[in-house]
PDB file of C-alpha atoms in Angstrom:
ATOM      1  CA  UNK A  30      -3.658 -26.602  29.588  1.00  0.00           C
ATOM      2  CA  UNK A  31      -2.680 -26.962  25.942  1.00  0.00           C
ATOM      3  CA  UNK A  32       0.766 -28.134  25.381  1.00  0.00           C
ATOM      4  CA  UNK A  33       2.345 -26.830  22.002  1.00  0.00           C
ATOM      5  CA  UNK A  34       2.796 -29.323  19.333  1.00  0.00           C
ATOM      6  CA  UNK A  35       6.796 -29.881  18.805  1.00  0.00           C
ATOM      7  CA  UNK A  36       7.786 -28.051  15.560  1.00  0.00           C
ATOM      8  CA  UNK A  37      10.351 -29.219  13.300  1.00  0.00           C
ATOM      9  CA  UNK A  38      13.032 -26.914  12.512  1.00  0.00           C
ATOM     10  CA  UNK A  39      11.868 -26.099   9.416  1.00  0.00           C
ATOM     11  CA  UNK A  40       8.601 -25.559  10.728  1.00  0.00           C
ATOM     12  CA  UNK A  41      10.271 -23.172  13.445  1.00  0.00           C
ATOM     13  CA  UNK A  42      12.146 -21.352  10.847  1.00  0.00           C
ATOM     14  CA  UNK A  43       9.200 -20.427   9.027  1.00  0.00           C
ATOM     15  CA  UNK A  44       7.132 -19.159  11.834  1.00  0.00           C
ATOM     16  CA  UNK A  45      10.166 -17.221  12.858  1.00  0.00           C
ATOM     17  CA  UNK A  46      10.841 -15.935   9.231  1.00  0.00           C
ATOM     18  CA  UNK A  47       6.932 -14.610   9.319  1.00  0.00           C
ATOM     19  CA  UNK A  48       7.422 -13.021  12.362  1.00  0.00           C
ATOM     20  CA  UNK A  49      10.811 -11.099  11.275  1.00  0.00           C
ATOM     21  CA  UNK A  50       8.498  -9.902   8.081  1.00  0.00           C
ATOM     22  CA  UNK A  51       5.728  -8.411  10.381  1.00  0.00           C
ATOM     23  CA  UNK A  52       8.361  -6.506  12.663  1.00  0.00           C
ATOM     24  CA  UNK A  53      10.040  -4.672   9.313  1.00  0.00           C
ATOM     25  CA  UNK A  54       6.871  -4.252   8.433  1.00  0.00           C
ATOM     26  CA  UNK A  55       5.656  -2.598  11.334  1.00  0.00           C
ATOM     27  CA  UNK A  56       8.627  -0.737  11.603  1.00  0.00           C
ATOM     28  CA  UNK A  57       8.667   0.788   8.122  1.00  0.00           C
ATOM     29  CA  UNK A  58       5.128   1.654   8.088  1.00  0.00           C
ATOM     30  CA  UNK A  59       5.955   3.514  11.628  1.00  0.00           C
ATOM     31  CA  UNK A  60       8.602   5.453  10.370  1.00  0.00           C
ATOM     32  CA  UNK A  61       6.463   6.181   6.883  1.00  0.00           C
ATOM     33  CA  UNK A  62       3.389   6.575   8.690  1.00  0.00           C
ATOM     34  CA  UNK A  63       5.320   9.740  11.137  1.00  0.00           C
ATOM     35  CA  UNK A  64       7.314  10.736   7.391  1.00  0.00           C
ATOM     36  CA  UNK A  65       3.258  11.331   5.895  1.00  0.00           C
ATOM     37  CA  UNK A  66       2.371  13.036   9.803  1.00  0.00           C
ATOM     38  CA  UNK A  67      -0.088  16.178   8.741  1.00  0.00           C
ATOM     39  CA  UNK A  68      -0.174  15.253   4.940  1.00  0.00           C
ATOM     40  CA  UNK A  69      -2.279  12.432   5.208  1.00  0.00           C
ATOM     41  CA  UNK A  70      -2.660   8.672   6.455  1.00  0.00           C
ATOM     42  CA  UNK A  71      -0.622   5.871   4.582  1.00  0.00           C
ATOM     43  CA  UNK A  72      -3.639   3.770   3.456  1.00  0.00           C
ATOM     44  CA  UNK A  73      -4.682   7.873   1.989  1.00  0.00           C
ATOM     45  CA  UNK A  74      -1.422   7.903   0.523  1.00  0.00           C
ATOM     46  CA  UNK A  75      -2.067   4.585  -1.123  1.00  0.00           C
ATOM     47  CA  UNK A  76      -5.217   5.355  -2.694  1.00  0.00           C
ATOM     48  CA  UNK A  77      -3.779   8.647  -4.254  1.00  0.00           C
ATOM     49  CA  UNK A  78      -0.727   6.841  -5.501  1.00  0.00           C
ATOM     50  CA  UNK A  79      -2.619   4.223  -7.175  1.00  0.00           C
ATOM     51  CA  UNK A  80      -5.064   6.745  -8.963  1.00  0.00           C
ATOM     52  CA  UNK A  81      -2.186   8.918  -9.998  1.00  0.00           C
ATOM     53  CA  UNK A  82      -0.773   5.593 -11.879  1.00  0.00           C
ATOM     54  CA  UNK A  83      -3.979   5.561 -13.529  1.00  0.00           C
ATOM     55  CA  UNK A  84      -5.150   8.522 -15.121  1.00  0.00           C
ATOM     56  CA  UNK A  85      -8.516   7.409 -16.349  1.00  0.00           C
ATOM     57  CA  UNK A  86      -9.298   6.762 -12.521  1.00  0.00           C
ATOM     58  CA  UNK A  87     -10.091   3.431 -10.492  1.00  0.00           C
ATOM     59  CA  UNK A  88     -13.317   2.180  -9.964  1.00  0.00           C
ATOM     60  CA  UNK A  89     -13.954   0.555  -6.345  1.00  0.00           C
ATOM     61  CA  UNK A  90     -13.083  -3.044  -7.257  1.00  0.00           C
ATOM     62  CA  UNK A  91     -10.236  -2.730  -9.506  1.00  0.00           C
ATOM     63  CA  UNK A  92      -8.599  -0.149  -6.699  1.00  0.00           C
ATOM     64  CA  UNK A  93      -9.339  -2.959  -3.991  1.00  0.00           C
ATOM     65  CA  UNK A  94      -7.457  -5.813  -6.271  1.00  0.00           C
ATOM     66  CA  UNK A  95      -4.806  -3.168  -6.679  1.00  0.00           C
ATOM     67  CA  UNK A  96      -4.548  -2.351  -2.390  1.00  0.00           C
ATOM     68  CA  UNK A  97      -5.581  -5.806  -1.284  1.00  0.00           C
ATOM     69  CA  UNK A  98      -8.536  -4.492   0.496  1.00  0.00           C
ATOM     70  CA  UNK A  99     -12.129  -4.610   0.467  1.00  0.00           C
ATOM     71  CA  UNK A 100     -14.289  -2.046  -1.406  1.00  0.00           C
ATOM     72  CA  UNK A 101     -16.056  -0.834   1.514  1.00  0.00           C
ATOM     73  CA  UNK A 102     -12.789  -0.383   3.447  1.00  0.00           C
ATOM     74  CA  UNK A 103     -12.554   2.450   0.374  1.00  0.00           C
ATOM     75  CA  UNK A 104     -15.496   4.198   1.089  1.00  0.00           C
ATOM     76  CA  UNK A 105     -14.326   6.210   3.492  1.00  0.00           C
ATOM     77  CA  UNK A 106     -10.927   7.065   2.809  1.00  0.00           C
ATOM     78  CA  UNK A 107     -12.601   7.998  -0.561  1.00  0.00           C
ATOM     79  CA  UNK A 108     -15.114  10.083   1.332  1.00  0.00           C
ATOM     80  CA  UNK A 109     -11.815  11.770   3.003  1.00  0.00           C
ATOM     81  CA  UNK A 110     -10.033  12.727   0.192  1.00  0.00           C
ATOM     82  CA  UNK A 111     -12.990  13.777  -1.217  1.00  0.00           C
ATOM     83  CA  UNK A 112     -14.072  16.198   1.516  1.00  0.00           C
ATOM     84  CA  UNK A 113     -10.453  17.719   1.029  1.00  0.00           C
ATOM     85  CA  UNK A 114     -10.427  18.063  -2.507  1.00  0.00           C
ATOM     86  CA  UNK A 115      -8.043  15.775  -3.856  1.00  0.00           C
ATOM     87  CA  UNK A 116     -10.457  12.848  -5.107  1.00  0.00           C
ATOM     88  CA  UNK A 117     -13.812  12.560  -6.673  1.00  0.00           C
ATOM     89  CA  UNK A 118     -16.879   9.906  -7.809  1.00  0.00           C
ATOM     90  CA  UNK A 119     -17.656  10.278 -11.356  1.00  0.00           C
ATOM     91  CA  UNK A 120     -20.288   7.749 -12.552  1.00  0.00           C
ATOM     92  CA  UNK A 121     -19.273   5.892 -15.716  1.00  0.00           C
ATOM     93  CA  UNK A 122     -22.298   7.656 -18.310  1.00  0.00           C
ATOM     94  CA  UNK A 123     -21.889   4.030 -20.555  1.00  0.00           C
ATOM     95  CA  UNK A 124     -23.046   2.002 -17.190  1.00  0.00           C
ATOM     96  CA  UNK A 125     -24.059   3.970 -14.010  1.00  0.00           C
ATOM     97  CA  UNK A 126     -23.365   1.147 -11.708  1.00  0.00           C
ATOM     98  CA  UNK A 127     -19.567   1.964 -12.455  1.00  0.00           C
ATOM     99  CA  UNK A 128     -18.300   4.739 -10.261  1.00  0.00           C
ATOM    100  CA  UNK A 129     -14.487   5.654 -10.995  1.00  0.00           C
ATOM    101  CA  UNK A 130     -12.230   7.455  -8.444  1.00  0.00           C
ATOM    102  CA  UNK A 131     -10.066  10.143 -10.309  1.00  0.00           C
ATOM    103  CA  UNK A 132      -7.833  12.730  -8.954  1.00  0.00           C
ATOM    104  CA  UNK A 133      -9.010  16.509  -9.138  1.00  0.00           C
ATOM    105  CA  UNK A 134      -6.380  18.974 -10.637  1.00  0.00           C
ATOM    106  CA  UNK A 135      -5.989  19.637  -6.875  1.00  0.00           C
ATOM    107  CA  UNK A 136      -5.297  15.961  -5.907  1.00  0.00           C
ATOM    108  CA  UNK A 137      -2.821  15.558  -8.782  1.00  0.00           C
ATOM    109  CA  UNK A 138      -0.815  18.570  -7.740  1.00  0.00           C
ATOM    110  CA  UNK A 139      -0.984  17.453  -4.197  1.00  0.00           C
ATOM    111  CA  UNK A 140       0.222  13.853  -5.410  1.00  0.00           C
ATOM    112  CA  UNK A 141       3.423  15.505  -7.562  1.00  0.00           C
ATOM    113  CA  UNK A 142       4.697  17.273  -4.218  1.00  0.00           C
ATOM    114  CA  UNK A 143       3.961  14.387  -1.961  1.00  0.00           C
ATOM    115  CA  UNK A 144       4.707  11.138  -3.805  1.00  0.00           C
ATOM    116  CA  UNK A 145       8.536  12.071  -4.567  1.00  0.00           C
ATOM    117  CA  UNK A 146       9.393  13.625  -1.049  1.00  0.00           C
ATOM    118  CA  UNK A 147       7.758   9.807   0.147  1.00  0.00           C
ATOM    119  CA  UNK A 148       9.800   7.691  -2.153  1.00  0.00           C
ATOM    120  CA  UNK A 149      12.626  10.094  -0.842  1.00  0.00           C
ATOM    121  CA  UNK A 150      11.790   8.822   2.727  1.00  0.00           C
ATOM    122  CA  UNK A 151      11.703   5.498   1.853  1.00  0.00           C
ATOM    123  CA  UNK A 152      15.031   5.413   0.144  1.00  0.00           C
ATOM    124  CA  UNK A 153      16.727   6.962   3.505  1.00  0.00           C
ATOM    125  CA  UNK A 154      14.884   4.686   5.530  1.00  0.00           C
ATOM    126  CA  UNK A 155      16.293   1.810   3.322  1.00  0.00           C
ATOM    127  CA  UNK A 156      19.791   3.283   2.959  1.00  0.00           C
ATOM    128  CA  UNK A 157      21.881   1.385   5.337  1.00  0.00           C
ATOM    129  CA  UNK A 158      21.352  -1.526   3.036  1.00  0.00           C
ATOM    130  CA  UNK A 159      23.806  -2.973   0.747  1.00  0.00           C
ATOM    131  CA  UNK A 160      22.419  -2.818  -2.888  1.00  0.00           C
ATOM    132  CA  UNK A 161      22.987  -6.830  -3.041  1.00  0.00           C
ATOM    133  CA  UNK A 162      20.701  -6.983   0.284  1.00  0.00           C
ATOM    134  CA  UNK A 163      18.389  -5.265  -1.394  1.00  0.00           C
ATOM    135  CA  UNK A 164      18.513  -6.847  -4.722  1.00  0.00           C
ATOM    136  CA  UNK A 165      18.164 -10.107  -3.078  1.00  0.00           C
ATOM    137  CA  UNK A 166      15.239  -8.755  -0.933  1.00  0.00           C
ATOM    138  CA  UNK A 167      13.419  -8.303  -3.977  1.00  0.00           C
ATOM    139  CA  UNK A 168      13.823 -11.132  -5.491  1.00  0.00           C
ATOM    140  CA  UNK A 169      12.951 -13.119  -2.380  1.00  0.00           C
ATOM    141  CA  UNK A 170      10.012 -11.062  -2.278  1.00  0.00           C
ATOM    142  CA  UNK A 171       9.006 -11.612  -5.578  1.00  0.00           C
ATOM    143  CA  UNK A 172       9.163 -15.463  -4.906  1.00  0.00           C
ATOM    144  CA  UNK A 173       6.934 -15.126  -1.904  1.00  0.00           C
ATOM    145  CA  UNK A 174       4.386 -12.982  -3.526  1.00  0.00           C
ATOM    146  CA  UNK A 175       4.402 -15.555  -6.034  1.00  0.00           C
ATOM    147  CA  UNK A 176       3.626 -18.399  -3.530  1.00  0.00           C
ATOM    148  CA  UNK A 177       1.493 -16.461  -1.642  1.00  0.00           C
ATOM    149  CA  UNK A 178      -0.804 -15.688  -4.813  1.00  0.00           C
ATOM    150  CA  UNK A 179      -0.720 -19.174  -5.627  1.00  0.00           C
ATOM    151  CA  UNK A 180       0.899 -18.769  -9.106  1.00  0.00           C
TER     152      UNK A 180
END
């Protein structure tokens, strides 16, 4: 049987910090995730957002920098939103291997009722935190983003 290597403390602290991260996580996302129950899913909810911020639309890469994931994990939450209304394809006419995302006057209505009642959920879900806690939550965020990204 493998023995684990001794960690420092340091070492402990950061394994312990990571794992602290991934339980907010999880439990924000639960509590967002049951907030968005019947609208749509929260990776849906991203993809509208993100095309709302940018009214000439998205095409598959740039919205997969933007969301962290891969283009083909877009597919078919595109294909979703699509088959509901709210989203469509339109090829770019200057070069047809560009395919932009856009919202359909549908999809932007849908996103102006749903995106404020959200950021209304995640305020209350954040709202037994000082505003120094979360002021310095952001900033320690921003540093690890920055590390993480290598910048």
């Amino acid at each position: 049987m493998n023995e684990r290597p001794h960690l420092s403390a340091t070492e402990r602290a950061r394994v312990g910090m990571w794992l602290r991260l991934v339980r907010c996580y999880n439990l924000a996302f639960r509590d967002l995730s049951a907030g968005l129950r019947g609208e749509c899913t929260i990776p849906q909810f991203d993809v509208l957002a993100q095309i709302r911020r940018s009214p000439d639309g998205l095409t598959f890469s740039a919205l997969s920098e933007k969301l962290l994931v891969t283009a083909g994990n877009l597919t078919g939450i595109v294909d979703r939103l699509e088959k509901r209304g709210l989203a469509r394809r339109e090829v770019n006419p200057k070069d047809r291997r560009q395919t932009y995302i856009k919202l359909t006057p549908a999809g932007e209505k849908y996103c102006d009722e749903l995106i404020p009642r959200h950021e209304q959920q995640i305020i209350a879900l954040f709202s037994k935190l000082s505003d120094n806690t979360v002021q310095n939550l952001r900033t320690d965020l921003d540093a690890l983003a920055q590390a993480l990204d290598g910048k």
